[in-house]
Amino acid sequence: MAKPSYSTPLGMVDILPDQTPSWRALEQIIHEEAAKFNFQEIRTPILEPTKLIKRGIGQLTDIVTKEIFAFQKGDTNYTLRPELTAPVVRSFVQHHLDQRGGVQKLYYIGPMFRAERPQKGRQRQFHQFGLEVIGSADSVADIETIAFMMRIYQRIGIKNFTLKLNSIGDLESRERYKQVLRDDLEPHRSKLSELSQQRLEKNPMRILDSKEPEDQEYIAKAPKIQDYLNEDSTIHFEKVKHGLQVLDIPFEVDTYLVRGMDYYTRTAFELSSPDLGSQDALAGGGRYDLLVEEIGGKPTPAVGFAAGMERLLIACEELNISLSEKSVLDIYIVSLGEEARNWALSFLPELRSHGLSASMDYTGRSMKAQMKEANREHTRFTIIAGENELNNRAFILRDMNKSVEVNLSAKEIISTVLAHKSRPK
Ligand code: AMP
């Protein structure tokens, strides 16, 4: 085949008709489970002002320094949203959602954009679903957030994963720990990777999730955050762990799991799957008690997670899990001659108004070609209507599975197909 003149931008893909049923099935599962948890959906624009993204994700993160798609229009610089926590918090503050009372439990589904080097499981436009619980500092919010995330994978049947959990403490604990960490690593500064050297001053905790080989020895020997948590943070962490145990959600404590930004607090977690290869993170999240204030709202504690939908679907593929059943067309009308064609066209709405899916030939092909098309569409029934059938008002209804044909009126066709559909499978 000749190379097409145009194709999707690098790292972006079309979701083609044979893939959309899985996407819709996944979206349906997310909506259904969210309803069971009493979470409400929020939809925000695909673009946000760049200054929000920089503030909400952090100037020094890889996402902001290397990966955002940003452009100038008029006086404003816009960014294609790389994640949704900052936009949801922006929306919460802008619309005073706190005034609706209670805790806001907001979930979302949608595309995100990051200019990363594309590979399997890593795209430049990808999709996430996620949750932001805004207005509760209680460990119940952390536990329910994790429980919702796990529920989606459990319902789909993905069982092989690791949930890593950590507490990075509140602001006070973290400031203390950062200093201890700096003091510990400073004598080895010259031996650390260049990136870690840069992080030593401003954000030494990020060194803990460095993948650079030369850093590993020093990370292994470094003091652990758990020993520097204050009482509040320790109690909170214990409650989260206990809650997960009660819910039978297995987890591993990983002291090296950090979230880089200053407004992340206490709980941090990440879900990964061995079925995914090198890009093995399915989802991640944690508490961000300081972000609402950072974005201009009143101090409001919050917790959330974001999960990659492509990666979830890749895991399904690896595990041979099919999310959607092949949809079956109920009726295809094969019609011969102008009059029969017009009749077919006018009968379609009636069939559809009874909840049946129905289609006909759009190209005026021969009867043989239309029958072929009916087979290709995997239709359950075919109606055959020619001049004779039209004159007698008795059409041929062909059961495609049984290869049986009967002569029926239009009314009888509807009742026969409806009766067939309502029979238990
Ligand atoms: P993050 O917001 O970076 O914590 O990402 C949350 C989840 O989104 C990850 O665990 C991945 O499953 C997914 N994800 C992040 N970046 C990408 C990407 N470039 N392509 C596909 N999925 C991604």
Short mmCIF file of C-alpha atoms and ligand atoms in Angstrom, two decimals:
data_model
loop_
_atom_site.label_atom_id
_atom_site.label_comp_id
_atom_site.label_asym_id
_atom_site.label_seq_id
_atom_site.Cartn_x
_atom_site.Cartn_y
_atom_site.Cartn_z
CA MET A 1 0.00 0.00 0.00
CA ALA A 2 1.22 3.51 -0.79
CA LYS A 3 2.31 5.62 2.15
CA PRO A 4 -0.49 8.06 2.98
CA SER A 5 0.23 11.77 2.61
CA TYR A 6 -1.03 12.50 6.10
CA SER A 7 -0.93 10.57 9.32
CA THR A 8 -1.55 11.18 13.02
CA PRO A 9 0.99 13.33 14.88
CA LEU A 10 3.89 11.41 16.45
CA GLY A 11 2.79 9.48 19.52
CA MET A 12 -0.90 9.98 18.83
CA VAL A 13 -3.23 7.30 17.56
CA ASP A 14 -6.66 6.89 16.04
CA ILE A 15 -8.97 4.68 18.01
CA LEU A 16 -10.53 2.69 15.18
CA PRO A 17 -14.03 1.18 14.98
CA ASP A 18 -12.90 -2.27 16.06
CA GLN A 19 -11.31 -0.74 19.18
CA THR A 20 -14.01 1.71 20.26
CA PRO A 21 -16.25 -1.01 21.78
CA SER A 22 -13.54 -1.85 24.36
CA TRP A 23 -13.10 1.84 25.14
CA ARG A 24 -16.81 2.32 25.61
CA ALA A 25 -17.06 -0.79 27.75
CA LEU A 26 -14.22 0.48 29.94
CA GLU A 27 -15.82 3.92 30.23
CA GLN A 28 -19.11 2.26 31.14
CA ILE A 29 -17.43 0.25 33.92
CA ILE A 30 -15.83 3.41 35.31
CA HIS A 31 -19.15 5.29 35.28
CA GLU A 32 -20.99 2.40 36.91
CA GLU A 33 -18.44 1.88 39.66
CA ALA A 34 -18.17 5.63 40.30
CA ALA A 35 -21.96 5.76 40.75
CA LYS A 36 -21.71 2.95 43.31
CA PHE A 37 -19.18 5.04 45.25
CA ASN A 38 -21.35 8.17 44.91
CA PHE A 39 -18.67 10.01 42.91
CA GLN A 40 -19.69 12.67 40.43
CA GLU A 41 -18.21 13.26 37.01
CA ILE A 42 -16.40 16.48 36.12
CA ARG A 43 -15.34 17.59 32.62
CA THR A 44 -12.91 20.46 32.15
CA PRO A 45 -11.44 22.00 28.98
CA ILE A 46 -8.66 20.26 27.07
CA LEU A 47 -6.62 23.48 27.36
CA GLU A 48 -5.63 25.36 30.48
CA PRO A 49 -3.56 28.51 30.89
CA THR A 50 0.09 27.42 31.11
CA LYS A 51 0.54 29.32 34.36
CA LEU A 52 -1.99 27.02 36.06
CA ILE A 53 -0.21 23.91 34.82
CA LYS A 54 3.16 25.26 35.95
CA ARG A 55 1.82 26.17 39.35
CA GLY A 56 -0.27 23.05 39.79
CA ILE A 57 2.28 20.49 38.66
CA GLY A 58 5.47 22.34 39.49
CA GLN A 59 8.07 24.25 37.50
CA LEU A 60 10.74 21.65 38.12
CA THR A 61 8.90 18.49 37.14
CA ASP A 62 9.74 16.61 33.95
CA ILE A 63 6.19 17.18 32.77
CA VAL A 64 6.53 20.96 32.89
CA THR A 65 10.16 21.28 31.84
CA LYS A 66 10.09 18.83 28.93
CA GLU A 67 6.68 17.47 28.13
CA ILE A 68 4.02 20.10 27.84
CA PHE A 69 2.44 21.08 24.55
CA ALA A 70 2.09 24.84 24.93
CA PHE A 71 1.29 27.64 22.52
CA GLN A 72 0.61 31.34 22.58
CA LYS A 73 -2.70 32.82 21.41
CA GLY A 74 -3.25 36.52 21.98
CA ASP A 75 -2.04 37.41 25.47
CA THR A 76 -2.39 33.95 26.88
CA ASN A 77 -0.13 30.96 26.81
CA TYR A 78 -2.12 27.72 26.78
CA THR A 79 -1.14 24.15 27.55
CA LEU A 80 -2.83 20.96 26.44
CA ARG A 81 -3.61 19.39 29.78
CA PRO A 82 -0.97 16.85 30.81
CA GLU A 83 -3.00 15.65 33.81
CA LEU A 84 -6.18 16.62 35.55
CA THR A 85 -5.50 17.23 39.24
CA ALA A 86 -4.55 20.88 38.77
CA PRO A 87 -7.47 21.61 36.38
CA VAL A 88 -9.98 19.92 38.73
CA VAL A 89 -8.65 21.90 41.67
CA ARG A 90 -8.82 25.04 39.51
CA SER A 91 -12.45 24.26 38.77
CA PHE A 92 -13.17 23.54 42.45
CA VAL A 93 -11.76 26.94 43.43
CA GLN A 94 -13.24 28.87 40.48
CA HIS A 95 -16.78 27.57 41.03
CA HIS A 96 -16.64 27.55 44.82
CA LEU A 97 -17.57 23.90 44.80
CA ASP A 98 -16.89 23.81 48.53
CA GLN A 99 -20.09 25.82 48.93
CA ARG A 100 -22.08 22.85 47.69
CA GLY A 101 -21.23 21.47 51.11
CA GLY A 102 -19.56 18.25 52.12
CA VAL A 103 -16.63 16.57 50.50
CA GLN A 104 -16.38 16.87 46.69
CA LYS A 105 -15.77 13.45 45.17
CA LEU A 106 -15.04 14.13 41.54
CA TYR A 107 -14.05 11.63 38.89
CA TYR A 108 -13.04 12.16 35.28
CA ILE A 109 -12.26 10.35 32.06
CA GLY A 110 -10.43 11.97 29.17
CA PRO A 111 -7.39 12.61 26.99
CA MET A 112 -4.12 14.04 28.33
CA PHE A 113 -1.10 15.29 26.39
CA ARG A 114 2.59 14.95 27.12
CA ALA A 115 5.42 15.30 24.61
CA GLU A 116 7.19 12.14 25.69
CA ARG A 117 9.26 9.80 23.54
CA PRO A 118 6.61 7.41 22.24
CA GLN A 119 6.83 3.68 22.89
CA LYS A 120 4.46 0.87 23.80
CA GLY A 121 2.32 2.15 26.67
CA ARG A 122 3.63 5.69 26.27
CA GLN A 123 1.86 8.06 23.94
CA ARG A 124 1.72 11.80 23.46
CA GLN A 125 -2.04 11.79 23.59
CA PHE A 126 -3.26 9.19 26.05
CA HIS A 127 -6.27 8.76 28.30
CA GLN A 128 -6.69 8.72 32.01
CA PHE A 129 -9.51 8.13 34.39
CA GLY A 130 -9.11 9.41 37.88
CA LEU A 131 -10.62 10.71 41.05
CA GLU A 132 -10.10 13.76 43.22
CA VAL A 133 -11.62 13.76 46.72
CA ILE A 134 -11.47 17.34 47.90
CA GLY A 135 -12.30 18.45 51.45
CA SER A 136 -11.32 15.56 53.68
CA ALA A 137 -8.14 15.01 55.66
CA ASP A 138 -9.47 11.73 57.02
CA SER A 139 -7.79 8.45 56.15
CA VAL A 140 -11.19 7.16 55.00
CA ALA A 141 -10.81 9.40 51.93
CA ASP A 142 -7.41 7.84 51.11
CA ILE A 143 -8.76 4.34 51.62
CA GLU A 144 -11.88 4.87 49.49
CA THR A 145 -9.74 6.48 46.76
CA ILE A 146 -7.49 3.42 46.61
CA ALA A 147 -10.48 1.08 46.92
CA PHE A 148 -12.16 2.69 43.90
CA MET A 149 -8.99 2.42 41.84
CA MET A 150 -8.58 -1.25 42.78
CA ARG A 151 -12.26 -1.99 42.18
CA ILE A 152 -11.94 -1.07 38.49
CA TYR A 153 -9.08 -3.56 37.93
CA GLN A 154 -10.78 -6.18 40.05
CA ARG A 155 -14.03 -5.91 38.09
CA ILE A 156 -12.15 -6.20 34.81
CA GLY A 157 -10.24 -9.24 36.07
CA ILE A 158 -6.71 -7.82 36.21
CA LYS A 159 -5.34 -9.46 39.34
CA ASN A 160 -1.61 -9.51 38.85
CA PHE A 161 -0.30 -6.22 40.19
CA THR A 162 1.69 -4.54 42.91
CA LEU A 163 0.31 -1.69 44.97
CA LYS A 164 3.14 0.31 46.48
CA LEU A 165 2.35 2.60 49.35
CA ASN A 166 4.29 5.22 51.22
CA SER A 167 3.81 8.25 53.41
CA ILE A 168 5.87 11.29 52.61
CA GLY A 169 4.56 13.06 55.70
CA ASP A 170 3.02 16.44 56.15
CA LEU A 171 4.89 19.68 55.47
CA GLU A 172 6.58 19.71 58.87
CA SER A 173 7.78 16.09 58.69
CA ARG A 174 8.95 16.53 55.16
CA GLU A 175 10.95 19.70 55.75
CA ARG A 176 12.75 17.94 58.60
CA TYR A 177 13.41 14.86 56.47
CA LYS A 178 14.60 16.91 53.50
CA GLN A 179 17.27 18.53 55.65
CA VAL A 180 18.39 15.16 57.01
CA LEU A 181 18.52 13.77 53.48
CA ARG A 182 20.49 16.75 52.19
CA ASP A 183 22.99 16.41 55.05
CA ASP A 184 23.32 12.71 54.32
CA LEU A 185 23.85 13.08 50.57
CA GLU A 186 25.90 16.28 50.49
CA PRO A 187 29.24 14.56 51.27
CA HIS A 188 28.68 12.32 48.23
CA ARG A 189 27.53 15.11 45.93
CA SER A 190 30.22 14.63 43.30
CA LYS A 191 29.43 10.91 42.99
CA LEU A 192 25.73 11.46 42.34
CA SER A 193 24.21 11.72 38.87
CA GLU A 194 23.99 15.18 37.39
CA LEU A 195 20.23 15.29 37.79
CA SER A 196 20.44 14.26 41.44
CA GLN A 197 23.07 16.93 42.07
CA GLN A 198 20.64 19.50 40.70
CA ARG A 199 17.90 18.16 42.94
CA LEU A 200 19.97 18.15 46.10
CA GLU A 201 19.11 21.73 47.06
CA LYS A 202 15.52 22.23 46.01
CA ASN A 203 14.01 18.80 46.02
CA PRO A 204 16.27 16.10 47.50
CA MET A 205 13.35 13.66 47.90
CA ARG A 206 13.14 13.29 44.13
CA ILE A 207 16.61 11.70 44.25
CA LEU A 208 14.97 8.72 45.93
CA ASP A 209 13.15 7.74 42.75
CA SER A 210 16.20 8.23 40.53
CA LYS A 211 16.87 5.34 38.18
CA GLU A 212 20.51 6.36 37.59
CA PRO A 213 22.88 3.49 38.53
CA GLU A 214 25.44 5.76 40.24
CA ASP A 215 22.78 7.01 42.69
CA GLN A 216 21.59 3.62 43.88
CA GLU A 217 24.26 2.96 46.50
CA TYR A 218 23.59 6.29 48.20
CA ILE A 219 19.83 5.94 48.00
CA ALA A 220 20.00 2.52 49.67
CA LYS A 221 22.04 3.93 52.55
CA ALA A 222 20.00 7.14 52.93
CA PRO A 223 17.80 7.75 55.98
CA LYS A 224 14.17 6.65 55.54
CA ILE A 225 11.22 9.03 55.65
CA GLN A 226 9.33 6.69 57.99
CA ASP A 227 11.78 7.57 60.77
CA TYR A 228 11.03 11.27 60.41
CA LEU A 229 7.23 11.31 60.28
CA ASN A 230 5.64 13.31 63.05
CA GLU A 231 2.90 11.76 65.16
CA ASP A 232 -0.01 13.00 63.02
CA SER A 233 1.53 11.66 59.83
CA THR A 234 2.40 8.34 61.46
CA ILE A 235 -1.14 7.86 62.78
CA HIS A 236 -2.61 8.76 59.39
CA PHE A 237 -0.33 6.27 57.62
CA GLU A 238 -1.18 3.52 60.12
CA LYS A 239 -4.89 4.12 59.58
CA VAL A 240 -4.53 3.94 55.79
CA LYS A 241 -2.57 0.68 56.04
CA HIS A 242 -5.09 -0.77 58.46
CA GLY A 243 -8.01 0.25 56.23
CA LEU A 244 -6.45 -1.47 53.23
CA GLN A 245 -5.87 -4.61 55.28
CA VAL A 246 -9.50 -4.61 56.38
CA LEU A 247 -10.54 -4.32 52.72
CA ASP A 248 -8.17 -7.14 51.74
CA ILE A 249 -6.21 -4.89 49.41
CA PRO A 250 -2.62 -6.17 49.38
CA PHE A 251 0.13 -3.54 49.34
CA GLU A 252 3.86 -3.15 49.90
CA VAL A 253 5.34 -0.20 51.73
CA ASP A 254 8.00 1.38 49.53
CA THR A 255 9.97 4.11 51.28
CA TYR A 256 11.40 5.27 47.96
CA LEU A 257 8.03 6.12 46.48
CA VAL A 258 7.89 9.92 46.53
CA ARG A 259 5.81 12.51 44.84
CA GLY A 260 8.07 15.34 43.90
CA MET A 261 6.05 18.43 44.61
CA ASP A 262 5.84 20.38 47.82
CA TYR A 263 2.07 20.27 47.98
CA TYR A 264 1.95 16.48 48.01
CA THR A 265 1.56 15.26 51.55
CA ARG A 266 1.20 12.02 53.48
CA THR A 267 -0.11 9.16 51.38
CA ALA A 268 1.55 8.27 48.06
CA PHE A 269 0.76 5.13 46.06
CA GLU A 270 1.42 3.51 42.74
CA LEU A 271 -0.08 0.49 41.04
CA SER A 272 2.03 -1.46 38.56
CA SER A 273 1.56 -4.61 36.54
CA PRO A 274 4.14 -7.18 35.43
CA ASP A 275 2.00 -7.76 32.32
CA LEU A 276 2.96 -4.37 30.91
CA GLY A 277 6.67 -4.56 30.14
CA SER A 278 8.86 -1.49 30.67
CA GLN A 279 6.01 1.03 31.06
CA ASP A 280 4.51 -0.90 33.94
CA ALA A 281 2.74 1.85 35.93
CA LEU A 282 -1.03 1.42 35.73
CA ALA A 283 -2.00 4.22 38.08
CA GLY A 284 -0.66 6.54 40.73
CA GLY A 285 -1.88 8.99 43.25
CA GLY A 286 -1.75 10.39 46.70
CA ARG A 287 -2.66 13.19 49.04
CA TYR A 288 -2.13 16.83 48.14
CA ASP A 289 -3.30 18.77 51.18
CA LEU A 290 -1.56 21.98 50.09
CA LEU A 291 -2.53 22.25 46.43
CA VAL A 292 -5.95 23.91 46.75
CA GLU A 293 -4.34 26.77 48.65
CA GLU A 294 -1.48 26.90 46.15
CA ILE A 295 -4.04 27.47 43.39
CA GLY A 296 -5.78 30.24 45.29
CA GLY A 297 -8.44 28.46 47.36
CA LYS A 298 -8.85 28.13 51.08
CA PRO A 299 -6.64 25.50 52.72
CA THR A 300 -8.44 22.27 51.81
CA PRO A 301 -7.07 18.75 52.12
CA ALA A 302 -7.47 16.41 49.15
CA VAL A 303 -6.47 13.03 47.78
CA GLY A 304 -6.73 11.45 44.34
CA PHE A 305 -5.33 9.15 41.71
CA ALA A 306 -4.96 8.95 37.92
CA ALA A 307 -4.89 5.75 35.88
CA GLY A 308 -3.75 5.18 32.32
CA MET A 309 -6.48 3.72 30.12
CA GLU A 310 -4.25 2.57 27.23
CA ARG A 311 -2.14 0.62 29.71
CA LEU A 312 -5.22 -0.95 31.23
CA LEU A 313 -6.34 -2.03 27.76
CA ILE A 314 -2.85 -3.37 26.96
CA ALA A 315 -3.03 -5.45 30.15
CA CYS A 316 -6.45 -6.77 29.04
CA GLU A 317 -4.97 -7.77 25.71
CA GLU A 318 -2.04 -9.55 27.35
CA LEU A 319 -4.45 -11.41 29.60
CA ASN A 320 -6.95 -12.17 26.82
CA ILE A 321 -9.66 -10.26 28.63
CA SER A 322 -12.29 -8.95 26.29
CA LEU A 323 -14.29 -6.04 27.66
CA SER A 324 -17.00 -5.88 25.05
CA GLU A 325 -19.13 -8.39 23.27
CA LYS A 326 -19.32 -8.10 19.53
CA SER A 327 -22.42 -6.07 18.78
CA VAL A 328 -24.92 -7.88 16.54
CA LEU A 329 -27.08 -6.18 13.99
CA ASP A 330 -30.69 -7.35 14.44
CA ILE A 331 -31.97 -6.80 10.92
CA TYR A 332 -30.53 -6.09 7.51
CA ILE A 333 -33.01 -5.39 4.71
CA VAL A 334 -32.19 -6.68 1.28
CA SER A 335 -34.42 -4.90 -1.20
CA LEU A 336 -34.80 -5.19 -4.93
CA GLY A 337 -36.25 -2.45 -7.11
CA GLU A 338 -36.96 1.20 -6.44
CA GLU A 339 -40.28 0.65 -4.66
CA ALA A 340 -38.94 -2.03 -2.34
CA ARG A 341 -35.97 0.15 -1.59
CA ASN A 342 -38.28 3.01 -0.59
CA TRP A 343 -40.30 0.64 1.55
CA ALA A 344 -37.11 -0.57 3.25
CA LEU A 345 -36.05 2.99 3.94
CA SER A 346 -39.40 3.77 5.54
CA PHE A 347 -39.47 0.52 7.54
CA LEU A 348 -36.08 1.17 9.19
CA PRO A 349 -37.35 3.89 11.57
CA GLU A 350 -40.18 1.62 12.69
CA LEU A 351 -37.78 -1.20 13.49
CA ARG A 352 -35.49 1.17 15.32
CA SER A 353 -38.36 2.67 17.30
CA HIS A 354 -38.91 -0.83 18.71
CA GLY A 355 -35.34 -0.83 19.97
CA LEU A 356 -33.98 -2.98 17.15
CA SER A 357 -30.82 -2.22 15.23
CA ALA A 358 -31.53 -2.18 11.52
CA SER A 359 -29.72 -1.30 8.34
CA MET A 360 -29.96 -1.66 4.57
CA ASP A 361 -27.86 -1.39 1.46
CA TYR A 362 -26.76 2.20 0.69
CA THR A 363 -25.37 1.62 -2.77
CA GLY A 364 -28.09 -0.02 -4.90
CA ARG A 365 -26.21 -3.26 -5.34
CA SER A 366 -27.48 -6.58 -6.72
CA MET A 367 -29.39 -8.93 -4.46
CA LYS A 368 -26.39 -11.25 -4.30
CA ALA A 369 -24.12 -8.39 -3.22
CA GLN A 370 -26.65 -7.30 -0.61
CA MET A 371 -26.84 -10.84 0.81
CA LYS A 372 -23.06 -10.87 0.98
CA GLU A 373 -23.16 -7.57 2.84
CA ALA A 374 -25.74 -8.98 5.29
CA ASN A 375 -23.35 -11.86 6.03
CA ARG A 376 -20.42 -9.51 6.44
CA GLU A 377 -22.39 -7.41 8.93
CA HIS A 378 -23.14 -10.58 10.96
CA THR A 379 -26.79 -9.63 11.03
CA ARG A 380 -29.10 -11.91 13.03
CA PHE A 381 -32.02 -11.63 10.58
CA THR A 382 -32.35 -10.52 6.99
CA ILE A 383 -35.56 -9.25 5.43
CA ILE A 384 -35.84 -9.85 1.72
CA ALA A 385 -38.18 -7.47 -0.07
CA GLY A 386 -38.76 -7.47 -3.83
CA GLU A 387 -41.69 -6.44 -6.00
CA ASN A 388 -43.68 -9.60 -5.25
CA GLU A 389 -43.21 -9.33 -1.50
CA LEU A 390 -44.24 -5.71 -1.59
CA ASN A 391 -47.40 -6.44 -3.59
CA ASN A 392 -48.40 -9.26 -1.21
CA ARG A 393 -47.27 -7.37 1.89
CA ALA A 394 -45.54 -10.55 2.94
CA PHE A 395 -41.78 -10.38 3.25
CA ILE A 396 -39.17 -13.05 3.66
CA LEU A 397 -37.55 -13.12 7.07
CA ARG A 398 -34.37 -15.15 7.09
CA ASP A 399 -32.90 -16.39 10.34
CA MET A 400 -29.21 -16.17 9.50
CA ASN A 401 -28.08 -18.61 12.20
CA LYS A 402 -30.53 -21.33 11.29
CA SER A 403 -30.76 -20.55 7.55
CA VAL A 404 -34.57 -20.76 7.82
CA GLU A 405 -36.92 -18.46 5.91
CA VAL A 406 -40.56 -17.58 6.67
CA ASN A 407 -43.08 -15.30 4.97
CA LEU A 408 -44.38 -12.63 7.35
CA SER A 409 -46.12 -9.26 7.38
CA ALA A 410 -44.15 -6.23 8.58
CA LYS A 411 -45.96 -6.39 11.92
CA GLU A 412 -45.21 -10.09 12.34
CA ILE A 413 -41.56 -9.49 11.54
CA ILE A 414 -41.30 -7.00 14.39
CA SER A 415 -42.97 -9.30 16.91
CA THR A 416 -40.90 -12.30 15.80
CA VAL A 417 -37.57 -10.50 16.10
CA LEU A 418 -38.57 -8.88 19.40
CA ALA A 419 -39.64 -12.26 20.81
CA HIS A 420 -36.32 -13.71 19.70
CA LYS A 421 -34.39 -10.91 21.39
CA SER A 422 -36.19 -11.20 24.70
CA ARG A 423 -35.55 -14.96 24.95
CA PRO A 424 -32.88 -15.75 27.53
CA LYS A 425 -29.57 -16.58 25.86
P1 AMP B 1 0.94 10.23 36.23
O1 AMP B 1 -0.05 11.35 36.08
O2 AMP B 1 2.25 10.49 35.56
O3 AMP B 1 1.06 9.73 37.66
O4 AMP B 1 0.33 9.03 35.41
C1 AMP B 1 -0.76 8.26 35.84
C2 AMP B 1 -0.93 7.09 34.90
O5 AMP B 1 -1.19 7.56 33.57
C3 AMP B 1 0.32 6.25 34.75
O6 AMP B 1 0.39 5.29 35.77
C4 AMP B 1 0.13 5.62 33.39
O7 AMP B 1 -0.73 4.49 33.48
C5 AMP B 1 -0.59 6.70 32.62
N1 AMP B 1 0.33 7.48 31.77
C6 AMP B 1 1.13 8.49 32.13
N2 AMP B 1 1.81 8.98 31.07
C7 AMP B 1 1.42 8.24 30.01
C8 AMP B 1 1.75 8.25 28.61
N3 AMP B 1 2.60 9.13 28.09
N4 AMP B 1 1.15 7.34 27.80
C9 AMP B 1 0.27 6.45 28.29
N5 AMP B 1 -0.08 6.40 29.60
C10 AMP B 1 0.48 7.28 30.44
#
